Short mmCIF file of C-alpha atoms and ligand atoms in Angstrom, two decimals:
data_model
loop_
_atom_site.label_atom_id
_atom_site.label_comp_id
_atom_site.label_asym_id
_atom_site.label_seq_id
_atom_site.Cartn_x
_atom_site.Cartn_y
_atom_site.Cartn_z
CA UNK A 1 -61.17 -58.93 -16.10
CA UNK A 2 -57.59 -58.68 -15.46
CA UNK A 3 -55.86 -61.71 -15.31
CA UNK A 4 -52.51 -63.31 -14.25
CA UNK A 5 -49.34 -62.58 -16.31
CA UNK A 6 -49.11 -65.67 -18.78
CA UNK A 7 -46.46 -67.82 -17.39
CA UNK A 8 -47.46 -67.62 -14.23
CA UNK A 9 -49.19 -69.82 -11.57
CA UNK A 10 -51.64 -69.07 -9.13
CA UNK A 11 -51.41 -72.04 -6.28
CA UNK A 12 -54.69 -72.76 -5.00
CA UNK A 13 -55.14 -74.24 -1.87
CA UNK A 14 -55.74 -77.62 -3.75
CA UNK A 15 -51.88 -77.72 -4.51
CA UNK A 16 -50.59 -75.69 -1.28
CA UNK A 17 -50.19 -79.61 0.36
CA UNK A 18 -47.86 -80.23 -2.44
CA UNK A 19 -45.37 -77.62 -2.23
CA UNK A 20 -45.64 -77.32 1.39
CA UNK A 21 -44.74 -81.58 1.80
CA UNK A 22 -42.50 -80.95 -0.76
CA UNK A 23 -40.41 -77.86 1.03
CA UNK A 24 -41.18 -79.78 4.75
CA UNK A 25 -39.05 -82.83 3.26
CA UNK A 26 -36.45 -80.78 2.16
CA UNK A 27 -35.65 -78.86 4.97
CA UNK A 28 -35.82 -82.30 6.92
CA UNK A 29 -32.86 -83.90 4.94
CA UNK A 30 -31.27 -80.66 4.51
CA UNK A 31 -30.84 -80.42 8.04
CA UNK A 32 -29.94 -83.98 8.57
CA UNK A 33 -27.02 -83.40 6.11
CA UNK A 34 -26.56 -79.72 8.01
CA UNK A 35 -27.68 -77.39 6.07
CA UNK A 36 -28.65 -74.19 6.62
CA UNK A 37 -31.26 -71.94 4.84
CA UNK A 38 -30.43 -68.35 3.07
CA UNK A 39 -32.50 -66.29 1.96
CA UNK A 40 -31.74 -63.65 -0.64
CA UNK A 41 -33.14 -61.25 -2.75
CA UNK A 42 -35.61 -61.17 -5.42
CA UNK A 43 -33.87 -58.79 -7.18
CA UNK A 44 -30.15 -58.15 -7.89
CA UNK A 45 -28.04 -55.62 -10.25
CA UNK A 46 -28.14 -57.80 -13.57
CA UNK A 47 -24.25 -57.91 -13.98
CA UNK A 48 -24.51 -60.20 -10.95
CA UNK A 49 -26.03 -62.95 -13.43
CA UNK A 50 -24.43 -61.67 -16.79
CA UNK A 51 -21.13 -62.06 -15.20
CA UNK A 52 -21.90 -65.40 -12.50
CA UNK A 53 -24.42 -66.99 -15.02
CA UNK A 54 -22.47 -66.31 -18.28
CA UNK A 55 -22.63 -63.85 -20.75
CA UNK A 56 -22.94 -66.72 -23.71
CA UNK A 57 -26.25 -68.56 -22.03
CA UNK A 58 -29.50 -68.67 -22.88
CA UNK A 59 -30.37 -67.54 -19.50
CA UNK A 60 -28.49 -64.15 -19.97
CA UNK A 61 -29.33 -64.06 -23.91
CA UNK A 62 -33.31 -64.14 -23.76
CA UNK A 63 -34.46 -65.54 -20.50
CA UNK A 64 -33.80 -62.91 -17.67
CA UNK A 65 -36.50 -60.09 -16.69
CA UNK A 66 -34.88 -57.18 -16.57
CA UNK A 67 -35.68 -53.62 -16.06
CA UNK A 68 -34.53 -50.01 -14.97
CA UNK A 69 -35.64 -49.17 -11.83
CA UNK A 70 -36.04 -44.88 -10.88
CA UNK A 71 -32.79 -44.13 -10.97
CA UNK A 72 -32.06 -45.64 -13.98
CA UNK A 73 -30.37 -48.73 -12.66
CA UNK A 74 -30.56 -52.20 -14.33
CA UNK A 75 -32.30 -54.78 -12.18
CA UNK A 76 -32.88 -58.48 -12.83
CA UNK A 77 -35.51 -60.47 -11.49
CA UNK A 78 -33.13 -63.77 -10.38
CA UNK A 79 -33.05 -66.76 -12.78
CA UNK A 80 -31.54 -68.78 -10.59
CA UNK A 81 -30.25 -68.90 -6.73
CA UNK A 82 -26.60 -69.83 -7.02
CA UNK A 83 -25.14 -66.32 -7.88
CA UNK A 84 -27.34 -64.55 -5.47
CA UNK A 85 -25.57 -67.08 -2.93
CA UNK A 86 -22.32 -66.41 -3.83
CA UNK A 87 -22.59 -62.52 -4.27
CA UNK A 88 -23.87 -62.96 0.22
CA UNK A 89 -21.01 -65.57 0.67
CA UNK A 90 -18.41 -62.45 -0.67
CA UNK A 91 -20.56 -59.61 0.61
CA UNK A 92 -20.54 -60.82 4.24
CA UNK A 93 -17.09 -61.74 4.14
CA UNK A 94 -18.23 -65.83 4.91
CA UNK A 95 -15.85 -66.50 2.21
CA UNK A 96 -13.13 -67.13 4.95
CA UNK A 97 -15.24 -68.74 7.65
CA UNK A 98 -15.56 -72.07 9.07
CA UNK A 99 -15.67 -74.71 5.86
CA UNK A 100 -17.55 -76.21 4.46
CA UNK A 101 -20.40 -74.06 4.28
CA UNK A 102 -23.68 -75.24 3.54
CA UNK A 103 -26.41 -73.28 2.25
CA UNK A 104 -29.87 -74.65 1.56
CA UNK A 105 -32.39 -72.36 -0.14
CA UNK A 106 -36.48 -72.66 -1.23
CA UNK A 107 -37.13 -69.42 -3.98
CA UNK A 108 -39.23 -68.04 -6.60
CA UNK A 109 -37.14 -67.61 -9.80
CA UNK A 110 -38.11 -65.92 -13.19
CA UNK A 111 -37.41 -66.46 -16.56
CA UNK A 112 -38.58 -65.67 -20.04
CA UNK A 113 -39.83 -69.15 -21.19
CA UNK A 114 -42.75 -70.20 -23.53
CA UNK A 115 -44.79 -71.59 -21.02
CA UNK A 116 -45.41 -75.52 -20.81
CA UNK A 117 -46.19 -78.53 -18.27
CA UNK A 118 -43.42 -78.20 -16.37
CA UNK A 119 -41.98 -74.99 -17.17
CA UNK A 120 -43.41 -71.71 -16.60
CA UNK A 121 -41.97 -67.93 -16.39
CA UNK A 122 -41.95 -67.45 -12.20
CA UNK A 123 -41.14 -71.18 -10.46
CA UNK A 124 -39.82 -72.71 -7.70
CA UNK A 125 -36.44 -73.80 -7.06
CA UNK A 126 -35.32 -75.91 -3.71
CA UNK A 127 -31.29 -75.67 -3.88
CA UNK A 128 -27.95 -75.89 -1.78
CA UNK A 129 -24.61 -74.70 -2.17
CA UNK A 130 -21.86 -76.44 -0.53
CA UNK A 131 -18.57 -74.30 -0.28
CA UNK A 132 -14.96 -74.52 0.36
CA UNK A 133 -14.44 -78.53 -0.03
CA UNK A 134 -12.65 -79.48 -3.59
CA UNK A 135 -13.45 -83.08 -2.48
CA UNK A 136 -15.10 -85.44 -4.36
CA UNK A 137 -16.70 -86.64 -1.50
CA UNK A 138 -18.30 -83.41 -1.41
CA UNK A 139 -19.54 -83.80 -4.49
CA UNK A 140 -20.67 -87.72 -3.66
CA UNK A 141 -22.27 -85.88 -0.18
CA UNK A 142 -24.60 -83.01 -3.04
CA UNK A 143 -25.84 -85.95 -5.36
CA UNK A 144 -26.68 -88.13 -1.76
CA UNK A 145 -28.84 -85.06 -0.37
CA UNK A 146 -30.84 -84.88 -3.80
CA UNK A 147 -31.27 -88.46 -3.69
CA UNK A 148 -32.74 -88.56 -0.75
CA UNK A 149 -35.15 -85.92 -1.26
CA UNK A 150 -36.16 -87.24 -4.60
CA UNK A 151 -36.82 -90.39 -2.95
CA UNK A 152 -38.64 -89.31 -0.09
CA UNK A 153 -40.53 -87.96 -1.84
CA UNK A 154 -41.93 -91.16 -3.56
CA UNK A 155 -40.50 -90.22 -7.02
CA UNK A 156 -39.87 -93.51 -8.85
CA UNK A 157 -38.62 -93.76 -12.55
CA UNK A 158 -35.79 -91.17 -11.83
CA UNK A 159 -32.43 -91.70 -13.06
CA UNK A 160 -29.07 -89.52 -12.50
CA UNK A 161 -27.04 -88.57 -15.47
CA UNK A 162 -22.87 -87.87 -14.47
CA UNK A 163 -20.38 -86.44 -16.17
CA UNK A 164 -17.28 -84.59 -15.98
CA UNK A 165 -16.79 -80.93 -18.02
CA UNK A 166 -12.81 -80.41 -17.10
CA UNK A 167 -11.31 -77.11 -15.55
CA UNK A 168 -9.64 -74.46 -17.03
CA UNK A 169 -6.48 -76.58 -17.39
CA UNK A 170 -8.40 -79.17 -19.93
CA UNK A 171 -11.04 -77.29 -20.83
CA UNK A 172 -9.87 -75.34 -24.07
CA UNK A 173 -8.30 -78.49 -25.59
CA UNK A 174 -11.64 -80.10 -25.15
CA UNK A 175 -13.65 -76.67 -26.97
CA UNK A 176 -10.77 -76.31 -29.27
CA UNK A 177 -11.72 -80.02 -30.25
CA UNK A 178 -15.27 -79.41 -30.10
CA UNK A 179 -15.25 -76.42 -32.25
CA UNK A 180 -13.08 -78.37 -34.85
CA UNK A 181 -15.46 -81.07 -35.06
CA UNK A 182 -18.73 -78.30 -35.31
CA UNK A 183 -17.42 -76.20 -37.57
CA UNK A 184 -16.87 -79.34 -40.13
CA UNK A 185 -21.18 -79.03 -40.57
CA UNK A 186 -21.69 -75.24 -39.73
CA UNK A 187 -23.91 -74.89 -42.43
CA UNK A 188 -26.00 -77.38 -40.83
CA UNK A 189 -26.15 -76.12 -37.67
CA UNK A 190 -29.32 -73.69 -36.53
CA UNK A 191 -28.09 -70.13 -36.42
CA UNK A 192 -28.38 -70.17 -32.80
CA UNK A 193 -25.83 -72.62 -33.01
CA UNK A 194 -23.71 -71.07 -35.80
CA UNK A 195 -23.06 -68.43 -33.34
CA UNK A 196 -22.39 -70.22 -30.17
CA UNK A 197 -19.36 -71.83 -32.81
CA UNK A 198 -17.80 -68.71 -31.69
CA UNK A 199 -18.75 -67.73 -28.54
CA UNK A 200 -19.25 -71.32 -26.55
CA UNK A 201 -18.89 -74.38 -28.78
CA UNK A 202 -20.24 -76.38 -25.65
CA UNK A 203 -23.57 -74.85 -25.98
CA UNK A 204 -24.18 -76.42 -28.64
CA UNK A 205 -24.08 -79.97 -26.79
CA UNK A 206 -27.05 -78.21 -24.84
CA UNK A 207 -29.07 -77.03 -28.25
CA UNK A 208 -32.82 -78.81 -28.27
CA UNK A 209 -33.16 -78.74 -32.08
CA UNK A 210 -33.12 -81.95 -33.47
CA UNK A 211 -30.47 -81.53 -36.54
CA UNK A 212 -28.08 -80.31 -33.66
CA UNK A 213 -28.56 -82.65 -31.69
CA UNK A 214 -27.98 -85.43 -34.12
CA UNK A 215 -24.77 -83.50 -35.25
CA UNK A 216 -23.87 -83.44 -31.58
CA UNK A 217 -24.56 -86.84 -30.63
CA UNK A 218 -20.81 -87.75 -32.69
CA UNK A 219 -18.81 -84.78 -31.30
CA UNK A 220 -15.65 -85.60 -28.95
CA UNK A 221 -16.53 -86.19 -25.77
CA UNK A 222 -15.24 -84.27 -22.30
CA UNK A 223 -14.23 -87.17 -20.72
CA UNK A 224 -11.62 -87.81 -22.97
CA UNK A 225 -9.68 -84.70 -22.96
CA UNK A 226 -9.81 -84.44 -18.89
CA UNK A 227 -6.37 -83.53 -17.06
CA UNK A 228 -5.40 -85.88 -14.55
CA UNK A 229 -6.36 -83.63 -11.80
CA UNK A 230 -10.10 -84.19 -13.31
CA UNK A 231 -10.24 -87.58 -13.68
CA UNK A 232 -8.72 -88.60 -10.78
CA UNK A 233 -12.05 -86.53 -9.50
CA UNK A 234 -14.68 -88.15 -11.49
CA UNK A 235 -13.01 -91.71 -10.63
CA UNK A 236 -13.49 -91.26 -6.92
CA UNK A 237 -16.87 -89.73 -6.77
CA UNK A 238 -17.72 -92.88 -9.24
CA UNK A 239 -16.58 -94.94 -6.81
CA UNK A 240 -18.22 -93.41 -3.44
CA UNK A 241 -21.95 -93.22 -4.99
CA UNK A 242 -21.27 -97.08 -5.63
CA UNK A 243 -20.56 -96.87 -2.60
CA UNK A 244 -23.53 -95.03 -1.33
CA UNK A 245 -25.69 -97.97 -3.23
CA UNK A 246 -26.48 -94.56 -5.58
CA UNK A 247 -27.25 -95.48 -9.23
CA UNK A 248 -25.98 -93.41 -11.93
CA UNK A 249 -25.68 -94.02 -16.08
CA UNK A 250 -22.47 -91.91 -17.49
CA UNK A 251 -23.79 -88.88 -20.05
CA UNK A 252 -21.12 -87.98 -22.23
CA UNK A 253 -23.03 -85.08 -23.56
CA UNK A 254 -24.42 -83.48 -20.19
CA UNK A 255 -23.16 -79.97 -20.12
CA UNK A 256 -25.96 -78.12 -18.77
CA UNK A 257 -27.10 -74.73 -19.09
CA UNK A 258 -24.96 -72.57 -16.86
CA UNK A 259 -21.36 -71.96 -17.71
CA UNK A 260 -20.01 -71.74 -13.75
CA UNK A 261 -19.74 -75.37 -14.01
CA UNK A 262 -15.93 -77.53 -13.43
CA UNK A 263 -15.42 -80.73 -13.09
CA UNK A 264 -18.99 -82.70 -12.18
CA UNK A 265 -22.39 -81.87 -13.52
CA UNK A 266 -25.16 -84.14 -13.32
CA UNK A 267 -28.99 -84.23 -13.67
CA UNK A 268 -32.12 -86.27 -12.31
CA UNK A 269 -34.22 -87.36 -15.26
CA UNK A 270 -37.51 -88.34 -14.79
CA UNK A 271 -39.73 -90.53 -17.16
CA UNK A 272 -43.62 -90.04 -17.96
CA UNK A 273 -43.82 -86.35 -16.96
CA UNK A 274 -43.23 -84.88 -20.22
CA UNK A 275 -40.49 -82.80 -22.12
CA UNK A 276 -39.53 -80.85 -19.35
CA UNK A 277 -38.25 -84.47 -17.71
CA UNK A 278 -35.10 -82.87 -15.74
CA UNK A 279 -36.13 -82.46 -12.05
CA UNK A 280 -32.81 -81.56 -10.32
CA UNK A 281 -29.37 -80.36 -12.38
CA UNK A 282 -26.52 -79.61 -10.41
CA UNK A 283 -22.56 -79.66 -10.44
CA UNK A 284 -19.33 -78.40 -8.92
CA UNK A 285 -18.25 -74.65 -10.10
CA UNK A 286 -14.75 -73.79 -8.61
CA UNK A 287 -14.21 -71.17 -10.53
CA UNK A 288 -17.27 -68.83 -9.67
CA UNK A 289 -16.35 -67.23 -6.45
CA UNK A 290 -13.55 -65.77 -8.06
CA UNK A 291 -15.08 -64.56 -11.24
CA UNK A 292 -17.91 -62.70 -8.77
CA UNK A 293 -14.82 -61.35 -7.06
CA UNK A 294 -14.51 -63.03 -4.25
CA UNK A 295 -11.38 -65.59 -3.12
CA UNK A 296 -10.55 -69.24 -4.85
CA UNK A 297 -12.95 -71.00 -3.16
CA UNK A 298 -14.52 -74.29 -4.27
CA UNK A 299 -18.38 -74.68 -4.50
CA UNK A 300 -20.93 -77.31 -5.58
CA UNK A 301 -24.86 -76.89 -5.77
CA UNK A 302 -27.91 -78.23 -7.40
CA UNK A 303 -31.52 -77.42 -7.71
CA UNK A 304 -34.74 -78.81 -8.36
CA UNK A 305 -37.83 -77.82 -10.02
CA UNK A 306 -40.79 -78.23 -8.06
CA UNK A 307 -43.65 -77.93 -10.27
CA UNK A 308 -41.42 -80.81 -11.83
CA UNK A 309 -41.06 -82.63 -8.74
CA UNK A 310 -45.03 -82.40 -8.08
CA UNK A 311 -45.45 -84.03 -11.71
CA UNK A 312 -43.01 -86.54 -10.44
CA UNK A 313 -44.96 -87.46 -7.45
CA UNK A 314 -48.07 -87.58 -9.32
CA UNK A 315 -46.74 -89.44 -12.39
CA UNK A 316 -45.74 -92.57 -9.40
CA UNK A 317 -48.55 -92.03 -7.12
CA UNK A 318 -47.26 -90.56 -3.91
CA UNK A 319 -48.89 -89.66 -1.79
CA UNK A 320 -49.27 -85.89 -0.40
CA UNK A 321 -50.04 -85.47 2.92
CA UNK A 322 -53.23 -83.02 3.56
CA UNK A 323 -54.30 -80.97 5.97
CA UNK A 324 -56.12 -81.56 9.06
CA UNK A 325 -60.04 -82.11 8.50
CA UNK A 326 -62.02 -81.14 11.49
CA UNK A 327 -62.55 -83.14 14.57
CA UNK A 328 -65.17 -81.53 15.69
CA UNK A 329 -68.38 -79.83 13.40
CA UNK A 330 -70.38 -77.35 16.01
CA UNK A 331 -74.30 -76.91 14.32
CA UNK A 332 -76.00 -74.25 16.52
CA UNK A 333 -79.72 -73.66 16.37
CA UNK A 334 -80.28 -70.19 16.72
CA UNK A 335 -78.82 -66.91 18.13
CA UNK A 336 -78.21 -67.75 21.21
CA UNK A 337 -76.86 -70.89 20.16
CA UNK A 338 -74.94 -69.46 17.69
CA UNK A 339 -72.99 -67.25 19.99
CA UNK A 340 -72.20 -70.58 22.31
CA UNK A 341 -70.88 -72.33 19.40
CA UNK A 342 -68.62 -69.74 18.13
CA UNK A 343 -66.95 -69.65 22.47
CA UNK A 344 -66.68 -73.49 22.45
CA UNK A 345 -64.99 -73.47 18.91
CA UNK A 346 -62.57 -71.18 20.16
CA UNK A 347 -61.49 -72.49 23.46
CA UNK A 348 -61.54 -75.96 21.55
CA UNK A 349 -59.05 -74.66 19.08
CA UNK A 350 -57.10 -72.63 21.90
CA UNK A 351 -56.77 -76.53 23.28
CA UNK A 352 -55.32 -78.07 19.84
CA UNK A 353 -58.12 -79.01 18.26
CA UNK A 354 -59.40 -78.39 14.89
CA UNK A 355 -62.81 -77.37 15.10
CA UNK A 356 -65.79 -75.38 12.97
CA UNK A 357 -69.11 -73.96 13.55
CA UNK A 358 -71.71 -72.28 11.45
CA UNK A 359 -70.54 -68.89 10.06
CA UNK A 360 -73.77 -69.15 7.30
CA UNK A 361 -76.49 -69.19 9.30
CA UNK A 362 -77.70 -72.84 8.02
CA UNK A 363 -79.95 -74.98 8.21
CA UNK A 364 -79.64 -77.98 10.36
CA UNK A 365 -79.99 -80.28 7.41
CA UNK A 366 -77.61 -78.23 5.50
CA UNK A 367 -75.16 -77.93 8.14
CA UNK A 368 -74.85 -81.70 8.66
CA UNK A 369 -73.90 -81.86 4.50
CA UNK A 370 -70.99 -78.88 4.99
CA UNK A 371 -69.73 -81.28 8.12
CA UNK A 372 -69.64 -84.08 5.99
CA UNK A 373 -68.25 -81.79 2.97
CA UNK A 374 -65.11 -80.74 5.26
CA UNK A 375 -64.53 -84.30 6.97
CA UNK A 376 -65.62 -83.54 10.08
CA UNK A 377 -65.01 -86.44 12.37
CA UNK A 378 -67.99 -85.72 14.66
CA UNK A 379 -70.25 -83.14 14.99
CA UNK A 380 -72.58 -81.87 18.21
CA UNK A 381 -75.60 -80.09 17.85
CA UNK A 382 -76.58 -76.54 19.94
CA UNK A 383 -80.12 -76.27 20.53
CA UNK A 384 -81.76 -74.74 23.55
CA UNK A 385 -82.33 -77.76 25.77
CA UNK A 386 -78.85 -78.43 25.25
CA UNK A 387 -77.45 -74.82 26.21
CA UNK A 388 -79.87 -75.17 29.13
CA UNK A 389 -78.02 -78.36 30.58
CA UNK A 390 -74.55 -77.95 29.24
CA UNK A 391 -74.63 -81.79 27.73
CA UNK A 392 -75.42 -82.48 24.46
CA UNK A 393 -75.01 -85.68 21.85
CA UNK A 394 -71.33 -86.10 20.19
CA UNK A 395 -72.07 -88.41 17.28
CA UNK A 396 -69.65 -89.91 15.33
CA UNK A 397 -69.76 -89.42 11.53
CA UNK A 398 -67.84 -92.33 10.38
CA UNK A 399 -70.53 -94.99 11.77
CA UNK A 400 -73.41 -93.06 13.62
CA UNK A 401 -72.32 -93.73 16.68
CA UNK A 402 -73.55 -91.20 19.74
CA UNK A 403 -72.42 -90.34 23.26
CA UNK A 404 -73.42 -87.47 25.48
CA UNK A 405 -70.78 -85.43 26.59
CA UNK A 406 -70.68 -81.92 29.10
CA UNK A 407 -69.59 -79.05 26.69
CA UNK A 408 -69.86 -76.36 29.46
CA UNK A 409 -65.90 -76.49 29.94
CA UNK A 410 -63.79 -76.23 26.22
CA UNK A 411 -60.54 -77.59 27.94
CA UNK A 412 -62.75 -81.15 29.32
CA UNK A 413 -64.55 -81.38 25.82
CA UNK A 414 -61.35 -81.01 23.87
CA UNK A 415 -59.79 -84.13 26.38
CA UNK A 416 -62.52 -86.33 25.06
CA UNK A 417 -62.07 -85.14 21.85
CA UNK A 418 -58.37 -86.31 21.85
P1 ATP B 501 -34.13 -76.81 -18.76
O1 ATP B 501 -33.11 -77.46 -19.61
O2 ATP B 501 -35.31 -77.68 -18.45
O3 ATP B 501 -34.51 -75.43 -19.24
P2 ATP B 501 -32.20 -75.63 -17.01
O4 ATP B 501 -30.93 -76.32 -17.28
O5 ATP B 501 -32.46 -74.30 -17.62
O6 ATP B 501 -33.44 -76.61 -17.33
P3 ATP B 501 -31.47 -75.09 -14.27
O7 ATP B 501 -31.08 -73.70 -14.48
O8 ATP B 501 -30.43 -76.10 -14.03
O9 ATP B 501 -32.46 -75.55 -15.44
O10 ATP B 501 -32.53 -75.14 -13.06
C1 ATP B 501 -32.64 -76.26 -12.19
C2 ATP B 501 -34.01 -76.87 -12.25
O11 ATP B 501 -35.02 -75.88 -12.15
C3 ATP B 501 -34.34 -77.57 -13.56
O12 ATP B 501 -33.81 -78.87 -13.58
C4 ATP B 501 -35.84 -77.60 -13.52
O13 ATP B 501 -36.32 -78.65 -12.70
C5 ATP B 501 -36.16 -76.27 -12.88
N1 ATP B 501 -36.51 -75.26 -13.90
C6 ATP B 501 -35.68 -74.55 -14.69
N2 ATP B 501 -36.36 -73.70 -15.46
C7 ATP B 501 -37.68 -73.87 -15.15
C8 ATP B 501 -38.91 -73.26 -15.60
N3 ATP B 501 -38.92 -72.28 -16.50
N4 ATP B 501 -40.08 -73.70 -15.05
C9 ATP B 501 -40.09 -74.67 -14.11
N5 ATP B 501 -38.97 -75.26 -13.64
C10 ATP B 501 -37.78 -74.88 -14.15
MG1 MG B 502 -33.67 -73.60 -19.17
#
């Protein structure tokens, strides 16, 4: 028996309604805030993440699937949507188009990851990118649009985390700090940690092991080495989610994972769905169309889990829209019958209508159980009296209720179907 790669999901039809609801709302709001959608590749030379990602991550360091492909070139399966986005922004020279730009995108991903509720080694990602406004209404206009999605979609018990991570004007005071302060219990730290002294001191606000976070939880914060240009920022896009009637709690320690983030970063936490609680992490990252080569051109983005977002949803109750059951159930009696039924189904469904008929060769009495199995609303019968006259009995499944109706014409049938 071969079976799927561990880590990865097979969605069967059970959860299709999910996602599909879930990627239906989004592009609603996305285009309501206009949005458009890009689609990218699956694949992309790895540089494009080592060098947009970060060299120092953990997505680089041990997440990303990477291979050689026949000519001996090193491919990455993408982690993550945002470099892919800005590698098409430079590429097809949008970089100097009509700003803002805004990008939506829905995508598989792929990372190396022990596999858990809520975190597997292909998911989904919905995510936007929002270029060339440095405003912090832009960033006010991102957190809105995930807002709105999150609560559309019925999630309750979410709450937004903020904070400010400085530019390369205050940033190395703020790591020179930071390493100061981490260095004082380097013996303490994991050796994961020990490293990332050296390389990216900031990671180590990020690390999930316990001792470092306890160490962490006393280190200097960001938002008290910000340059005036950055707080003057984070002040104003305070002030215009109040504004917006948006909640948010201030986290001194968000940093997130990725290190193309300036200026704003914030996360949707969710309670009661587990570990993996962070549905949607985003932030501003000014500094990333450069270092992919392109122009100085401000950018903010989030993205959202949505296995996490379907735990959400089911963690508060919401409800997921299914699809249609059957309005009509056809249950031939014989050959002849058979070969009615399978006409009137399909100049039924050419008219709008959801209908079945017997593909099994039933029984009558089994028949009537699959209509009832599938929902069908009501169900007519095909024997030969009624292929002789053309009318047969419409009954009702909900209450029993019966009516005799002409079936010879699919378009008049599917009116009194309506
Ligand atoms: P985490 O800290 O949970 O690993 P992250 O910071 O690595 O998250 P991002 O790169 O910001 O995640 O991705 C954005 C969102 O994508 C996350 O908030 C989460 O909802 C989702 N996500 C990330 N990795 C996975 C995964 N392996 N499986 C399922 N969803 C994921
Ligand atoms: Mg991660």
């Amino acid at each position: 028996m071969i079976q799927k790669m561990r880590g990865t999901l097979d969605i069967l039809p059970e959860q299709t309604p999910a996602f599909a609801y879930i990627e239906k709302t989004a592009r609603e709001i996305c285009e309501r805030y206009g949005y458009r959608e890009i689609r990218t590749p699956t694949f992309e030379a790895t540089e494009l993440f080592s060098r947009g990602v970060g060299d120092t991550t953990d997505v680089v360091q041990k997440e990303m699937y990477t291979f050689p492909d026949k000519e001996g070139r090193s491919l990455t399966l993408r982690p993550e949507g945002t470099a892919s986005v800005v590698r098409a922004m430079i590429e097809h020279g949008r970089c100097g188009g009509v700003m803002p730009e805004k990008l939506f995108y829905l995508i598989n991903c792929f990372r190396y990851e022990a596999p858990q509720a809520g975190r597997s080694r292909e998911f989904f990602q919905f995510g936007t990118e929002t270029f060339g406004s440095p405003s912090p209404y832009t960033d006010a206009t991102v957190i809105a649009l995930a807002n709105d999605v999150i609560r559309a979609l019925g999630i309750r018990d979410v709450s937004l985390h903020l904070n400010s991570i400085g530019c390369p004007a205050c940033r190395p005071n703020y790591r020179k700090a930071l390493a100061e302060y981490f260095s004082r219990y380097k013996s303490e730290l994991c050796e994961t940690c020990r490293g990332r002294l050296e390389t990216n001191p900031m990671r180590i606000l990020d690390c999930k092991s316990p001792i470092c976070g306890k160490i962490a939880a006393q280190a200097p914060k960001t938002l008290d080495y910000l340059c005036d240009d950055c707080r003057g920022h984070f002040e104003t896009l305070k002030v215009s989610l109040s504004d917006l009637g948006i909640p948010f709690e201030i986290d001194t320690h968000l940093v997130r994972g990725l290190d193309y983030y300036t200026k704003t970063v914030f996360e949707f936490v969710c309670g009661g769905i587990g570990a993996q609680s962070t549905v949607c992490g985003g932030g501003r990252y000014d500094g990333l169309v450069r270092q992919l080569g392109g122009p100085d051109l401000p950018a903010a983005g989030f993205a959202m889990g949505i296995t996490r977002l379907i735990l959400a949803m089911e963690q508060a109750g919401a409800e997921i829209p299914q699809p249609k059951t059957p309005v009509l159930y056809i249950a031939p009696l014989g050959e002849e019958a058979a070969k009615k039924a399978i006409a009137l189904t399909h100049g039924l469904r050419a008219a709008g209508i959801v209908a079945e008929c017997d593909l099994m060769g039933r029984s009558l009495k089994s028949q009537m159980k699959y209509a009832d199995k599938i929902g069908a609303a009501h169900t007519l019968i095909l024997g030969s009296s009624e292929l002789e006259s053309g009318r047969g009995v419409l009954r009702r499944m909900a209450d029993g209720e019966q009516r005799e109706v002409d079936f010879s014409d699919a378009a008049a049938l599917a009116k009194v179907l309506c």
